[in-house]
XYZ file of C-alpha atoms in Angstrom:
473
model
C -31.671 -42.589 78.912
C -28.970 -42.290 80.931
C -27.851 -38.344 81.341
C -24.855 -38.719 79.260
C -27.051 -39.825 76.615
C -29.740 -36.911 77.421
C -27.896 -34.471 76.961
C -27.195 -34.918 72.953
C -30.837 -33.603 73.035
C -29.990 -30.336 74.304
C -28.711 -29.414 71.148
C -25.007 -28.761 69.606
C -22.392 -30.919 68.361
C -22.060 -33.658 70.545
C -18.139 -35.096 69.844
C -17.670 -38.826 69.705
C -15.198 -40.744 72.498
C -11.933 -39.953 70.234
C -12.695 -35.927 69.580
C -13.170 -35.416 73.850
C -9.530 -33.844 74.173
C -9.658 -31.808 70.201
C -8.828 -29.324 71.444
C -6.791 -30.304 74.614
C -7.826 -29.334 78.044
C -11.178 -28.261 76.413
C -12.823 -30.463 79.072
C -13.657 -29.320 82.397
C -13.829 -32.079 85.718
C -16.445 -30.496 88.010
C -17.158 -32.265 92.160
C -20.258 -31.117 92.479
C -23.614 -32.317 94.863
C -25.355 -35.548 94.283
C -28.353 -33.485 93.328
C -27.193 -30.886 90.692
C -28.865 -31.535 87.791
C -27.707 -31.372 84.044
C -29.670 -28.656 83.183
C -28.346 -26.168 85.965
C -24.614 -27.232 84.280
C -26.279 -26.227 81.464
C -27.149 -22.968 82.934
C -24.654 -21.874 84.691
C -21.485 -22.515 82.355
C -23.219 -21.916 78.940
C -22.183 -17.847 79.572
C -18.861 -19.036 79.085
C -18.802 -20.613 76.035
C -20.351 -23.364 73.550
C -21.195 -26.905 75.393
C -20.624 -29.683 73.171
C -21.160 -32.258 75.923
C -21.853 -32.216 79.648
C -21.957 -35.724 81.115
C -22.731 -36.751 84.494
C -21.321 -39.712 85.947
C -23.834 -42.161 87.682
C -23.963 -45.577 89.822
C -24.145 -48.082 87.145
C -26.649 -49.635 89.164
C -28.789 -46.963 91.507
C -28.451 -45.106 88.365
C -27.457 -42.022 91.306
C -25.113 -39.484 90.585
C -21.599 -39.995 91.854
C -21.429 -36.101 92.101
C -18.819 -35.841 89.127
C -19.389 -34.230 85.736
C -17.727 -33.558 83.124
C -18.557 -30.239 81.008
C -16.908 -29.914 77.247
C -16.324 -26.991 75.535
C -15.745 -25.813 72.170
C -12.563 -24.468 72.657
C -10.208 -24.328 74.892
C -9.776 -20.769 76.335
C -13.660 -21.294 76.967
C -12.781 -24.316 79.567
C -10.229 -22.166 81.408
C -11.949 -19.469 81.527
C -14.909 -21.726 82.959
C -12.440 -23.406 85.372
C -11.062 -19.682 86.948
C -14.759 -18.207 87.717
C -16.534 -21.165 88.610
C -14.167 -22.836 91.004
C -15.496 -22.327 94.959
C -18.843 -21.200 93.474
C -22.074 -22.915 94.499
C -24.290 -23.377 91.635
C -27.515 -22.899 94.035
C -28.869 -20.783 96.797
C -29.765 -24.125 98.582
C -26.197 -25.456 98.103
C -24.127 -25.478 101.243
C -20.625 -26.482 99.719
C -18.930 -24.663 96.968
C -17.989 -27.067 93.838
C -14.677 -27.716 92.444
C -13.412 -26.932 89.196
C -10.125 -28.524 87.265
C -8.751 -28.794 84.026
C -9.352 -32.942 82.814
C -6.539 -34.656 81.735
C -6.101 -35.922 78.170
C -7.499 -39.052 78.155
C -4.591 -40.280 75.928
C -1.758 -39.402 78.945
C -1.720 -42.133 80.702
C -2.244 -40.099 84.340
C -5.737 -39.794 86.286
C -4.448 -36.458 87.952
C -6.240 -32.996 86.568
C -4.391 -30.340 84.729
C -3.003 -27.996 87.076
C -3.037 -23.966 86.612
C 0.630 -23.571 86.391
C 0.796 -26.187 83.557
C -1.441 -24.072 81.374
C -0.267 -20.703 81.692
C 3.184 -20.720 79.657
C 3.190 -21.135 75.480
C 5.988 -22.070 73.341
C 6.107 -20.215 69.873
C 8.690 -19.326 67.119
C 9.426 -15.707 66.527
C 12.113 -14.267 64.146
C 15.621 -14.183 65.126
C 15.502 -10.248 65.440
C 13.076 -10.177 68.194
C 13.650 -8.924 71.290
C 11.872 -9.397 74.630
C 10.101 -6.291 74.586
C 8.982 -7.351 71.236
C 7.643 -10.702 72.397
C 5.753 -9.017 75.291
C 4.503 -6.238 72.684
C 3.108 -9.092 70.419
C 1.250 -10.993 72.960
C 0.224 -8.658 75.441
C -3.087 -8.343 73.676
C -4.142 -11.461 75.284
C -3.559 -10.908 78.608
C -1.331 -10.266 81.243
C 2.087 -11.587 80.983
C 4.226 -12.605 83.723
C 7.416 -12.862 81.823
C 9.016 -13.229 78.334
C 12.213 -15.316 77.235
C 14.623 -15.693 74.069
C 16.530 -18.803 73.839
C 19.828 -18.265 72.875
C 23.050 -19.482 71.564
C 24.859 -19.861 74.909
C 28.040 -19.396 73.035
C 27.043 -16.318 70.531
C 23.941 -14.821 72.541
C 22.215 -14.524 69.579
C 18.556 -15.729 69.213
C 17.493 -19.115 68.168
C 14.304 -17.881 66.776
C 12.018 -19.459 69.666
C 10.273 -18.234 72.767
C 8.575 -18.569 76.066
C 5.790 -16.539 77.252
C 4.046 -17.116 80.556
C 0.561 -15.370 81.038
C -0.985 -14.754 84.629
C -4.247 -16.753 83.638
C -4.972 -19.660 81.958
C -7.085 -19.118 79.546
C -5.145 -16.120 78.719
C -2.696 -18.373 77.639
C -5.507 -20.146 75.536
C -6.326 -17.365 73.986
C -2.880 -16.520 72.659
C -2.747 -20.124 71.166
C -5.911 -20.030 69.377
C -5.735 -15.960 68.143
C -2.418 -15.164 67.601
C -0.957 -15.203 64.184
C -0.341 -18.807 62.848
C 3.262 -17.660 61.893
C 4.484 -17.862 65.811
C 3.417 -21.877 65.950
C 2.149 -21.343 69.637
C 1.789 -24.309 71.581
C 1.223 -24.789 75.304
C 4.889 -25.354 76.759
C 5.311 -29.050 78.829
C 5.509 -28.273 82.340
C 9.142 -28.887 84.553
C 9.481 -31.995 86.231
C 7.120 -31.758 89.633
C 9.443 -34.704 90.632
C 12.384 -32.207 90.566
C 11.292 -30.878 94.467
C 15.350 -31.166 95.752
C 18.209 -28.791 95.060
C 19.792 -32.029 93.624
C 17.244 -32.444 91.312
C 15.952 -29.403 90.483
C 18.959 -28.876 87.643
C 17.461 -31.193 85.973
C 14.263 -29.513 85.329
C 16.252 -26.178 84.188
C 18.083 -28.429 81.234
C 14.801 -28.539 79.623
C 14.708 -24.536 79.077
C 14.989 -25.191 75.279
C 12.552 -26.450 72.581
C 10.719 -26.554 69.202
C 7.617 -26.325 68.166
C 5.824 -27.960 65.181
C 3.645 -27.058 62.329
C 0.212 -26.738 63.397
C -3.089 -27.797 61.201
C -0.010 -29.676 58.843
C -0.518 -33.639 58.460
C 2.800 -34.807 59.598
C 1.602 -38.090 60.067
C 0.136 -39.467 57.026
C 2.604 -42.773 56.893
C 0.824 -43.602 53.751
C 1.878 -40.858 51.638
C 5.040 -40.228 53.276
C 7.989 -41.741 51.542
C 10.169 -41.018 54.630
C 8.176 -43.379 56.860
C 6.527 -46.079 53.811
C 9.763 -46.685 52.661
C 12.261 -45.589 55.703
C 16.259 -46.355 54.402
C 18.766 -46.078 57.002
C 21.546 -44.830 54.184
C 19.783 -41.800 53.448
C 21.332 -38.685 52.299
C 22.612 -36.485 55.252
C 24.026 -33.887 52.642
C 20.542 -32.459 51.975
C 19.586 -31.777 55.506
C 20.626 -29.492 58.349
C 22.674 -31.412 60.909
C 22.695 -30.060 64.913
C 22.568 -31.783 67.993
C 18.907 -31.496 68.250
C 16.693 -33.378 67.016
C 12.618 -33.624 66.284
C 10.530 -36.296 67.329
C 6.694 -37.318 65.569
C 4.620 -40.350 66.259
C 1.029 -41.324 65.741
C 0.607 -41.845 69.111
C 1.567 -39.766 72.254
C 4.226 -40.093 74.225
C 5.334 -38.730 77.876
C 8.790 -37.643 78.356
C 9.701 -40.508 80.532
C 8.888 -42.481 77.623
C 10.942 -40.240 75.026
C 13.780 -40.330 77.832
C 13.776 -44.118 77.803
C 14.408 -44.454 73.985
C 16.547 -41.691 73.312
C 19.156 -42.636 76.770
C 20.135 -45.717 74.259
C 22.258 -43.094 72.888
C 24.952 -41.834 75.339
C 25.456 -38.494 75.569
C 21.725 -37.393 75.945
C 21.473 -33.403 77.626
C 17.482 -33.702 77.526
C 14.494 -34.075 76.374
C 10.695 -32.177 76.128
C 7.357 -33.351 75.135
C 5.602 -30.659 73.290
C 1.719 -30.303 73.145
C 0.201 -29.608 70.426
C -3.327 -27.836 70.435
C -4.526 -29.112 67.364
C -3.771 -33.213 67.633
C -3.115 -36.049 69.792
C 0.149 -36.886 68.781
C 3.406 -37.150 69.841
C 5.923 -33.911 69.485
C 9.044 -33.923 71.240
C 12.668 -32.414 71.048
C 15.534 -34.492 71.808
C 19.007 -32.723 72.341
C 22.700 -34.268 72.449
C 25.418 -33.250 74.275
C 27.624 -33.771 70.660
C 26.650 -33.989 67.168
C 28.079 -37.333 67.155
C 25.427 -38.585 69.115
C 22.459 -37.036 67.447
C 23.755 -38.488 63.902
C 23.886 -41.718 65.947
C 20.615 -41.521 67.200
C 19.005 -40.236 64.377
C 20.481 -43.232 62.464
C 19.450 -45.640 64.416
C 15.974 -44.603 65.872
C 14.682 -43.233 62.578
C 11.768 -45.857 61.491
C 11.971 -47.177 65.137
C 8.598 -49.090 66.051
C 7.532 -47.640 69.728
C 5.546 -49.302 71.047
C 5.129 -51.772 68.335
C 3.368 -51.151 64.847
C 4.225 -47.891 65.315
C 7.413 -45.603 63.286
C 8.349 -42.997 64.851
C 10.023 -40.235 62.899
C 13.324 -38.212 63.533
C 14.606 -35.626 62.112
C 17.389 -32.758 62.765
C 16.368 -29.164 63.533
C 18.310 -26.255 61.986
C 19.141 -24.335 64.961
C 21.683 -22.278 62.153
C 24.804 -24.102 62.968
C 27.548 -24.384 60.005
C 26.986 -28.622 59.302
C 30.771 -28.240 57.501
C 32.461 -26.943 61.774
C 30.110 -29.258 63.636
C 31.571 -32.281 61.224
C 34.884 -31.176 61.642
C 34.732 -30.542 65.643
C 33.194 -33.836 65.689
C 35.796 -35.465 64.126
C 38.268 -33.838 65.809
C 36.240 -34.695 69.041
C 36.347 -38.316 68.041
C 40.122 -38.253 67.673
C 40.761 -36.374 71.028
C 38.913 -38.737 72.290
C 40.540 -42.274 71.176
C 44.108 -40.341 71.845
C 42.887 -39.659 75.330
C 41.976 -43.200 76.068
C 44.980 -44.653 74.573
C 47.247 -41.986 76.868
C 45.355 -42.183 79.924
C 44.997 -45.663 79.974
C 48.792 -46.459 79.321
C 51.597 -45.474 81.605
C 54.248 -46.013 79.029
C 52.045 -43.936 76.121
C 52.223 -41.397 78.937
C 55.752 -41.295 79.285
C 56.393 -41.576 75.337
C 54.032 -38.370 74.806
C 54.417 -36.494 78.192
C 57.988 -37.940 79.663
C 58.023 -38.598 83.394
C 55.853 -40.629 85.158
C 52.229 -41.133 84.594
C 51.729 -40.416 88.152
C 52.919 -36.634 87.676
C 50.430 -35.570 85.046
C 47.469 -33.182 85.933
C 43.855 -35.029 85.016
C 42.941 -33.644 81.888
C 40.103 -30.906 81.484
C 38.266 -30.419 78.229
C 35.743 -27.574 78.756
C 35.763 -23.510 77.293
C 35.981 -21.873 80.888
C 38.421 -19.794 81.298
C 40.005 -21.266 84.395
C 42.714 -19.703 86.964
C 46.247 -21.381 87.144
C 46.459 -23.785 89.693
C 47.011 -23.148 93.478
C 47.782 -24.991 96.845
C 45.222 -26.464 98.897
C 44.789 -25.505 102.633
C 45.847 -27.988 105.393
C 43.056 -30.361 105.925
C 42.714 -29.121 109.521
C 42.113 -25.381 108.289
C 38.805 -23.889 109.576
C 35.803 -24.027 106.696
C 34.525 -20.753 106.134
C 32.095 -21.692 103.375
C 30.392 -25.191 101.789
C 29.745 -25.858 98.391
C 26.991 -28.038 96.892
C 27.628 -29.574 93.131
C 25.347 -31.363 91.205
C 26.446 -33.126 87.849
C 25.002 -33.898 84.705
C 24.867 -36.281 83.377
C 27.455 -38.390 86.092
C 29.543 -37.070 88.709
C 33.568 -36.242 87.537
C 36.641 -38.070 89.085
C 37.704 -36.925 92.190
C 40.953 -35.888 90.998
C 39.994 -34.061 88.245
C 37.094 -32.503 90.686
C 39.883 -31.246 93.284
C 41.917 -29.436 89.997
C 38.945 -27.365 88.740
C 38.381 -26.348 92.668
C 41.929 -26.083 93.771
C 42.633 -23.533 91.100
C 40.185 -20.698 92.886
C 42.618 -21.110 95.760
C 41.828 -22.220 99.890
C 40.229 -25.354 99.020
C 40.103 -27.837 101.935
C 38.447 -30.469 100.390
C 36.127 -31.735 97.762
C 34.459 -35.312 97.803
C 31.309 -37.125 95.757
C 27.892 -38.385 98.205
C 28.179 -42.203 97.420
C 25.534 -43.587 94.818
C 24.375 -39.402 93.745
C 24.989 -37.069 91.382
C 25.918 -34.865 94.011
C 29.431 -33.352 95.825
C 30.645 -30.697 98.204
C 33.442 -28.570 98.419
C 35.108 -27.235 100.862
C 36.967 -23.430 101.356
C 39.082 -21.836 103.695
C 37.936 -18.317 102.223
C 34.441 -17.105 101.174
C 35.546 -15.386 98.051
C 37.679 -18.164 96.882
C 34.195 -20.111 96.791
C 32.212 -16.930 95.461
C 34.881 -17.163 92.831
C 34.478 -20.795 92.045
C 29.955 -20.170 92.214
C 30.339 -17.380 89.719
C 32.781 -19.246 87.280
C 31.738 -22.824 87.388
C 27.962 -22.548 87.765
C 26.254 -23.955 84.513
C 29.205 -24.672 82.986
C 30.344 -27.817 80.902
C 33.661 -29.626 81.955
C 34.447 -32.724 80.453
C 31.073 -33.207 78.738
C 29.448 -32.574 82.425
C 27.349 -29.805 83.215
C 27.632 -28.313 86.967
C 25.587 -26.459 89.093
C 27.127 -24.770 91.708
C 25.783 -23.239 94.890
C 26.233 -22.248 98.209
C 25.503 -25.422 100.507
C 23.491 -25.333 104.053
C 25.183 -25.413 106.830
C 25.481 -28.369 108.619
C 23.548 -27.743 111.873
C 20.651 -26.174 108.922
C 20.544 -29.468 107.500
C 19.897 -31.199 110.527
C 17.036 -29.401 111.593
C 15.505 -29.867 108.438
C 12.188 -31.682 108.719
C 12.304 -34.820 106.446
C 10.419 -34.814 103.436
C 7.469 -36.949 103.185
C 6.697 -37.256 99.386
């Protein structure tokens, strides 16, 4: 009998292959000495909680240990505490090298890397809208030291959406909170921000995913045979009976990654962000998608609810009630559609411009649609004016036309030049006065103009950029 098989005789419940990640993050991955036995592992790790399985990886032919092992605990908090306290320790006095301990990646994740600590410390909760950040901290500080709390608020009204994040200093504290907090909070582990967003141009897209929604744990949302929504899918469903918003909830019997979710819903134009949420009570796929406008969300719900991905697995798409008034949203959608159609007719037809506005089409200013209070237009500075400040601009999802950019950034005065970087969603603005540049940052950073969100920040000086060491990743 091999090592994995022999551990069952040690007593306790041994999970099957399908239960290795139930609950998620309850397995630890060990790098150990080739001479470390299972009995030593059991002795050193059993103080942290109930061990369900120990598996020492062995060579198929020689049956010798490869110096790698897995320990499966009954609870995620037990595995996290074992990682925190045993990483870098020696198991026996004769060991010359300390062991390495990590939380093992889910078998269904499609990734072979191990989970990093920072991915295990932030939880997502549903809270009463009356909660302040101090209330949130007070409720969850009993589980451990909190690094920060944040409440998601409506960008226009500033009112709470009843959603929040709590970040702990240790993974075991976050796991304890998920396991032991009141079920009404629906606490789950928040999806980590995209680690590929390393550069200043890209980190903006990570910030776009700060608003998400959890799902009710322990509820069987995926019994497709019993739910008419999936078994008798009808695209002519009555939308009058459900809330309508720009945010969609996505559920699937098969787990999906953020890249897969993005590729599906990016088919519909206007995607603002998407985020995958981890449910500690299942391996099903949970996600949240948000569009810039309600029209795109309605179309995505209509087109993608019941869509099979992968083939044979239907995804469920439903609106998330964010407290918005459905009548106002539909009225705004209709207004936007009429305005867009009129704008398309006018700005693509010179004779229509002359008919509506008078004069030649070349004399008209670019059309700007935004809720931002912009100053009036000002004259540009001469091209040979010395540059006092440069601004770095990031666009999402695409750059604005150059004439629109110039019209926006010249309103703060002393603009010398604004230009785009070819092939990238970034650009630069040069100012002859630092105060004007600072006013542009204050007014435009994080705002949406013509459906494009801007990130505006001070740019590095050309000398500093040239001295930067090139990234190798």
